[in-house]
Tab-separated table of C-alpha atoms in Angstrom:
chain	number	residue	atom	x	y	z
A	1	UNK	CA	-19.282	4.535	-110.676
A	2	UNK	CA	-17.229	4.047	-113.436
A	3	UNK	CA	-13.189	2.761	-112.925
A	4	UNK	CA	-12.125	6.396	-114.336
A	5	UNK	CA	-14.396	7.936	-111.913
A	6	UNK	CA	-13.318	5.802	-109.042
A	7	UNK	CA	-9.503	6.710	-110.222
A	8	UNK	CA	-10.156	10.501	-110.520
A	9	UNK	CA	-12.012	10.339	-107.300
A	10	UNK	CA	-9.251	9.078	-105.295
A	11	UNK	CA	-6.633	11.087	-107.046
A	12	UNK	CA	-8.691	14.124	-105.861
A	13	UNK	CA	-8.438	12.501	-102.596
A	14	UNK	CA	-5.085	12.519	-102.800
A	15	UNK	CA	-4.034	15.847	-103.966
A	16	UNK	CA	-6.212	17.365	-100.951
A	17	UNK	CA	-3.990	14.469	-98.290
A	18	UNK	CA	-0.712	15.846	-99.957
A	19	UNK	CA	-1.598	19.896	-99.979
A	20	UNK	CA	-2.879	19.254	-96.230
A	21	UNK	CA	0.725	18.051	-95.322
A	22	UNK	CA	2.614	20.394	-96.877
A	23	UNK	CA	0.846	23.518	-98.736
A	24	UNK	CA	0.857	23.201	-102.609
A	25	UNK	CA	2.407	19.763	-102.995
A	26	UNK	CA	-0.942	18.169	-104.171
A	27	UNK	CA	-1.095	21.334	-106.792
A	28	UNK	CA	2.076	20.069	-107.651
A	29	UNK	CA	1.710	16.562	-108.342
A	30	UNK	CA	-1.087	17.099	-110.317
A	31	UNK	CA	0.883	19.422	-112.953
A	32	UNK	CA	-0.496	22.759	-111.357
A	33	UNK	CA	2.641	24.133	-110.554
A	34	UNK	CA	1.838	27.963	-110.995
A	35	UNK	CA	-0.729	26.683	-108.605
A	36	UNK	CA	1.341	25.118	-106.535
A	37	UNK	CA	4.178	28.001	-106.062
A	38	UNK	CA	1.010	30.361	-105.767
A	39	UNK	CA	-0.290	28.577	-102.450
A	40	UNK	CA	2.790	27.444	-101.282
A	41	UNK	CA	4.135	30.838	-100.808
A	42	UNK	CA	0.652	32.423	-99.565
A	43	UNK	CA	0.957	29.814	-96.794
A	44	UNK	CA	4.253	30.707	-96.302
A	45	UNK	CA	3.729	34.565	-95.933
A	46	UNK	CA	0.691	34.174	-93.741
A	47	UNK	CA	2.338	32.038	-91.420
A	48	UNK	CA	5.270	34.347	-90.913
A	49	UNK	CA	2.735	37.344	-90.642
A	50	UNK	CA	0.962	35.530	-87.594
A	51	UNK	CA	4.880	35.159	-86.383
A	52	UNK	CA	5.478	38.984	-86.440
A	53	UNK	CA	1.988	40.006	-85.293
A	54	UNK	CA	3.039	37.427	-82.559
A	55	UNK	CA	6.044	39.116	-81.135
A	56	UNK	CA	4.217	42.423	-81.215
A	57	UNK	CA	1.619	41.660	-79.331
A	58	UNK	CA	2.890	38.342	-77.963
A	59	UNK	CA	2.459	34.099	-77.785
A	60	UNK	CA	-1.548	34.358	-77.733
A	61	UNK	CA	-2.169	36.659	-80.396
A	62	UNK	CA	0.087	34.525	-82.153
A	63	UNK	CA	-1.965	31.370	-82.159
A	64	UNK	CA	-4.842	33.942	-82.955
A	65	UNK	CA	-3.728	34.967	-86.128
A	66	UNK	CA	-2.781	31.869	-86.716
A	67	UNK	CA	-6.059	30.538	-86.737
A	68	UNK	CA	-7.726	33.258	-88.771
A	69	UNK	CA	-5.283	34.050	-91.265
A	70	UNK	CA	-2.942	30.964	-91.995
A	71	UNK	CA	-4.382	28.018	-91.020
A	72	UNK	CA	-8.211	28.681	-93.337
A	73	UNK	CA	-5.885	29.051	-95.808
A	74	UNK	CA	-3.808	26.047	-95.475
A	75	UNK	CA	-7.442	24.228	-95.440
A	76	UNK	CA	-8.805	26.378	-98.236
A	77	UNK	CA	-5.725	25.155	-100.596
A	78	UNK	CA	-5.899	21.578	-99.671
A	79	UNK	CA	-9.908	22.059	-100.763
A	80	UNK	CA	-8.682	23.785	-103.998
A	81	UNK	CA	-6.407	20.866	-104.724
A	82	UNK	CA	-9.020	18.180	-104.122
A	83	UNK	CA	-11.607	20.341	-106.565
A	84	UNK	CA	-8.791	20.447	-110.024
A	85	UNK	CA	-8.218	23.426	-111.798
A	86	UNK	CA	-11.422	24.984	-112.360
A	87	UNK	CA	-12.972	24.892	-115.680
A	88	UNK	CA	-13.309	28.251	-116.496
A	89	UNK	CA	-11.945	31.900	-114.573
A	90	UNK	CA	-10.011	31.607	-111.554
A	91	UNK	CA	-9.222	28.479	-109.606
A	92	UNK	CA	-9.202	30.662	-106.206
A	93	UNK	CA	-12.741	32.020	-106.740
A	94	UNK	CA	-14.545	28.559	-107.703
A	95	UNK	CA	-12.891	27.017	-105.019
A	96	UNK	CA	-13.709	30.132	-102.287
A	97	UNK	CA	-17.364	30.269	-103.570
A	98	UNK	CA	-17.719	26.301	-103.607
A	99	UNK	CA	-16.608	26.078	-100.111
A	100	UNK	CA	-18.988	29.092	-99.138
A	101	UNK	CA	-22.192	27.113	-100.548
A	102	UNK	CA	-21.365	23.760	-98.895
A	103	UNK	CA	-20.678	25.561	-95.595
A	104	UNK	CA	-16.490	24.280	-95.152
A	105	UNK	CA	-15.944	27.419	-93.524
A	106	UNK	CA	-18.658	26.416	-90.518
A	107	UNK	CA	-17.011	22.642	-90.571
A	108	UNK	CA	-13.310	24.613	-90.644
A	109	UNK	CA	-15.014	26.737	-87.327
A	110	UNK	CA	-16.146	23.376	-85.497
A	111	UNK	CA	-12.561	21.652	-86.038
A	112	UNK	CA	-11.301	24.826	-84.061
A	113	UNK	CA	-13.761	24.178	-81.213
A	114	UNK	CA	-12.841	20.425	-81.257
A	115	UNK	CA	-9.078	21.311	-81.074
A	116	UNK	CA	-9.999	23.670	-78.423
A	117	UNK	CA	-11.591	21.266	-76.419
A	118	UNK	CA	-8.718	18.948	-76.276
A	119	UNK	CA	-6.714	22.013	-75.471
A	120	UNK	CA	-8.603	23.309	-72.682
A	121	UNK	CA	-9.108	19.365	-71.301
A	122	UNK	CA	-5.005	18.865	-71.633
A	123	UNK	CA	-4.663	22.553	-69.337
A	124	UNK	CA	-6.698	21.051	-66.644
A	125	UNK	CA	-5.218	17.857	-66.621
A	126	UNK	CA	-2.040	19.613	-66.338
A	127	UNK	CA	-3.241	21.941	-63.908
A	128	UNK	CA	-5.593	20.098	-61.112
A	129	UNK	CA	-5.372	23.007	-58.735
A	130	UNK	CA	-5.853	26.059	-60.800
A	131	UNK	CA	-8.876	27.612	-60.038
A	132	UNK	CA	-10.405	29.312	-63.117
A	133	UNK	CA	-12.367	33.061	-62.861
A	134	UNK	CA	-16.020	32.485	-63.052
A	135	UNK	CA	-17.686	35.705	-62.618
A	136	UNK	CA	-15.360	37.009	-60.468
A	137	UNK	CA	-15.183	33.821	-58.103
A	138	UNK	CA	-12.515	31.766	-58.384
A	139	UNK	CA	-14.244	28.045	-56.843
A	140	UNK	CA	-12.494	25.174	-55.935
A	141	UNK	CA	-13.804	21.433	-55.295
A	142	UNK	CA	-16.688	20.011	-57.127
A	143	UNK	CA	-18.170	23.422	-58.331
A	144	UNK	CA	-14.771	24.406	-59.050
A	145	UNK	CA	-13.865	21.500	-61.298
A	146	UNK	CA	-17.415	21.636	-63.244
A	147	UNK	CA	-16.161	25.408	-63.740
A	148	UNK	CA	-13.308	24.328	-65.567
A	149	UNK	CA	-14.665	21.285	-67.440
A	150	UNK	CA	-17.724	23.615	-68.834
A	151	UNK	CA	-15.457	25.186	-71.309
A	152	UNK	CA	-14.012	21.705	-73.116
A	153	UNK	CA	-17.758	20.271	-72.589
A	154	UNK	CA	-19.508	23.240	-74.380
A	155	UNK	CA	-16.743	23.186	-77.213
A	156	UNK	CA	-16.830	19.895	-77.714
A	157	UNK	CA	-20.319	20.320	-78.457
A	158	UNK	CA	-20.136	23.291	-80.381
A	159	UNK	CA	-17.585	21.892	-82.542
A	160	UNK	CA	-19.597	18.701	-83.055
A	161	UNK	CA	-22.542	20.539	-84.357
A	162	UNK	CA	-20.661	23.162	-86.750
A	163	UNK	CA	-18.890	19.960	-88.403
A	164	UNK	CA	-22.491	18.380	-89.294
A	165	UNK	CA	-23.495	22.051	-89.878
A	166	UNK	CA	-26.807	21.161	-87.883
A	167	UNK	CA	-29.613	23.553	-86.472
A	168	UNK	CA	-29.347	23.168	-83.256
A	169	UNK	CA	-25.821	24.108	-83.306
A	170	UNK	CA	-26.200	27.555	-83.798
A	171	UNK	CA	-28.568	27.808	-80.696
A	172	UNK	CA	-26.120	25.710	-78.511
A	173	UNK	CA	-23.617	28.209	-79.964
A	174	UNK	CA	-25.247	31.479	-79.329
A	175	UNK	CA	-25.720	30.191	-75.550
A	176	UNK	CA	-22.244	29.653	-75.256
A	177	UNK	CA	-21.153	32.707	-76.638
A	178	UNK	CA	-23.805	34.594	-74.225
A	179	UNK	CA	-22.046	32.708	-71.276
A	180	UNK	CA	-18.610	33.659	-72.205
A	181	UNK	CA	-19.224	37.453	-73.152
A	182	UNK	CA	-20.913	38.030	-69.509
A	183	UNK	CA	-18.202	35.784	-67.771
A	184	UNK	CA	-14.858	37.765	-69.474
A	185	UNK	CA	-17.046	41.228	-69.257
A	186	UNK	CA	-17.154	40.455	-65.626
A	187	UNK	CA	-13.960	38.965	-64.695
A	188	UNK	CA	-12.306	41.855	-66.536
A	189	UNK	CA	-14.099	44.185	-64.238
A	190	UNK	CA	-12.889	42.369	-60.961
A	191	UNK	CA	-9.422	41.494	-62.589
A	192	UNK	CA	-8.448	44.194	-64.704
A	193	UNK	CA	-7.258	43.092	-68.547
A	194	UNK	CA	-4.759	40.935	-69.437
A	195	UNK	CA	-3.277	39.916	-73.058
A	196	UNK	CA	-5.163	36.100	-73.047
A	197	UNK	CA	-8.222	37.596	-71.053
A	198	UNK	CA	-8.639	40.469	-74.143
A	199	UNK	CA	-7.534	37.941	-76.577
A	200	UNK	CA	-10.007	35.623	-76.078
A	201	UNK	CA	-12.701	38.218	-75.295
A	202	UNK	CA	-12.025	39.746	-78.729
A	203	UNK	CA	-11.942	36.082	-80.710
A	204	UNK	CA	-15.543	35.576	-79.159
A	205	UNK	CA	-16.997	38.551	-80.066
A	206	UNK	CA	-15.177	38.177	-84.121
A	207	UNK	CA	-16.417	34.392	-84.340
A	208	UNK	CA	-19.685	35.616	-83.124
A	209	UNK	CA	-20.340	37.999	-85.142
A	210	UNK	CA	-18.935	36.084	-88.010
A	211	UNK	CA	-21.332	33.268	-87.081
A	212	UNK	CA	-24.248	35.370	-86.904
A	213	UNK	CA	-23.861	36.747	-90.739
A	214	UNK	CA	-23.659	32.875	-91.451
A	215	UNK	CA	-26.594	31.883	-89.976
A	216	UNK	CA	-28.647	30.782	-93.290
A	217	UNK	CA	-26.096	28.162	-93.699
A	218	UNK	CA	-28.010	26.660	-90.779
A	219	UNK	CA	-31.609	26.343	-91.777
A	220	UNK	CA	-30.631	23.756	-94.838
């Protein structure tokens, strides 16, 4: 690789690092500044839409919207900055259909199962004695504990696979998801609903089906 190359490379590098920490700043170093004000304020707007839709229907549909509107953005930007204005046509559609063919938004997916992992793994730790719903059984002691560390264990694996974008990660996947529809199905029967409980329930079935309609990206 040529010094140029090596230079452009890590410029590229760069750009992405900057946009990641704050939304359009790489566009902006790199003399894209229509770019730059154009991301910027998209980030801007989406976050303060997952705000709103927050205080409607409160703190967990918050971080829900959050996750699916705002922060694939914020990712899709800093992607957009790495890639340089695009040769030809729009800069948002070479960079949307680039990230499509090499599978980013599966890799974005399994960062959101590895940061719920360390989520779910903090609760417990936080919480020793709460006993979590497990088809309408709430167990304590050993059983109860491997209840509660299933959920961090299976996402940690999830999210492992959907980063490499391997096979077997869709099966493990598609297991999980099976588990979790049955288990919220059933503990919203015996429990009744509940903002997090329909929250959740309603996350699974979008990533799922999302997923599903993705699943080509697998069998490279």
């Amino acid at each position: 690789m040529s010094v140029d190359a090596q230079t452009h490379l890590a410029s590229d590098h760069r750009a992405a690092l900057y946009s990641a920490l704050l939304p359009g700043l790489g566009h902006l170093l790199r003399g894209r500044h229509r770019a730059a004000l154009f991301y910027g304020f998209m980030t801007i707007f989406l976050i303060l839409l997952s705000l709103a839709l927050g205080r409607v229907s409160g703190r967990a549909a918050e971080v829900f919207f959050f996750m699916l509107l705002a922060l694939p953005w914020w990712a899709l930007q800093s992607y957009d900055a790495a890639l340089g204005p695009a040769a030809s046509g729009s800069d948002l559609v070479r960079t949307t259909r680039q990230a499509w063919a090499e599978g980013h938004d599966i890799r974005f997916l399994g960062l959101l199962f590895l940061v719920s992992a360390a989520n779910d793994a903090i609760i417990i730790a936080k919480n020793p004695d709460y006993l979590l719903p497990f088809f309408c059984t709430k167990l304590d002691g050993v059983a109860g504990f491997a209840t509660k560390a299933l959920s961090p264990f299976l996402h940690t694996w999830v999210g492992y696979g959907f980063l490499r974008v391997k096979k077997w990660s869709l099966l493990v996947y598609l297991v999980y998801a099976a588990y979790g529809t049955t288990n919220a199905l059933v503990n919203l029967t015996c429990f009744g609903p509940g903002r997090i409980r329909n929250t959740l329930l309603i996350a699974l079935i979008a990533f799922t089906t999302y997923i599903l309609w993705r699943r080509r990206i697998f069998q490279r």
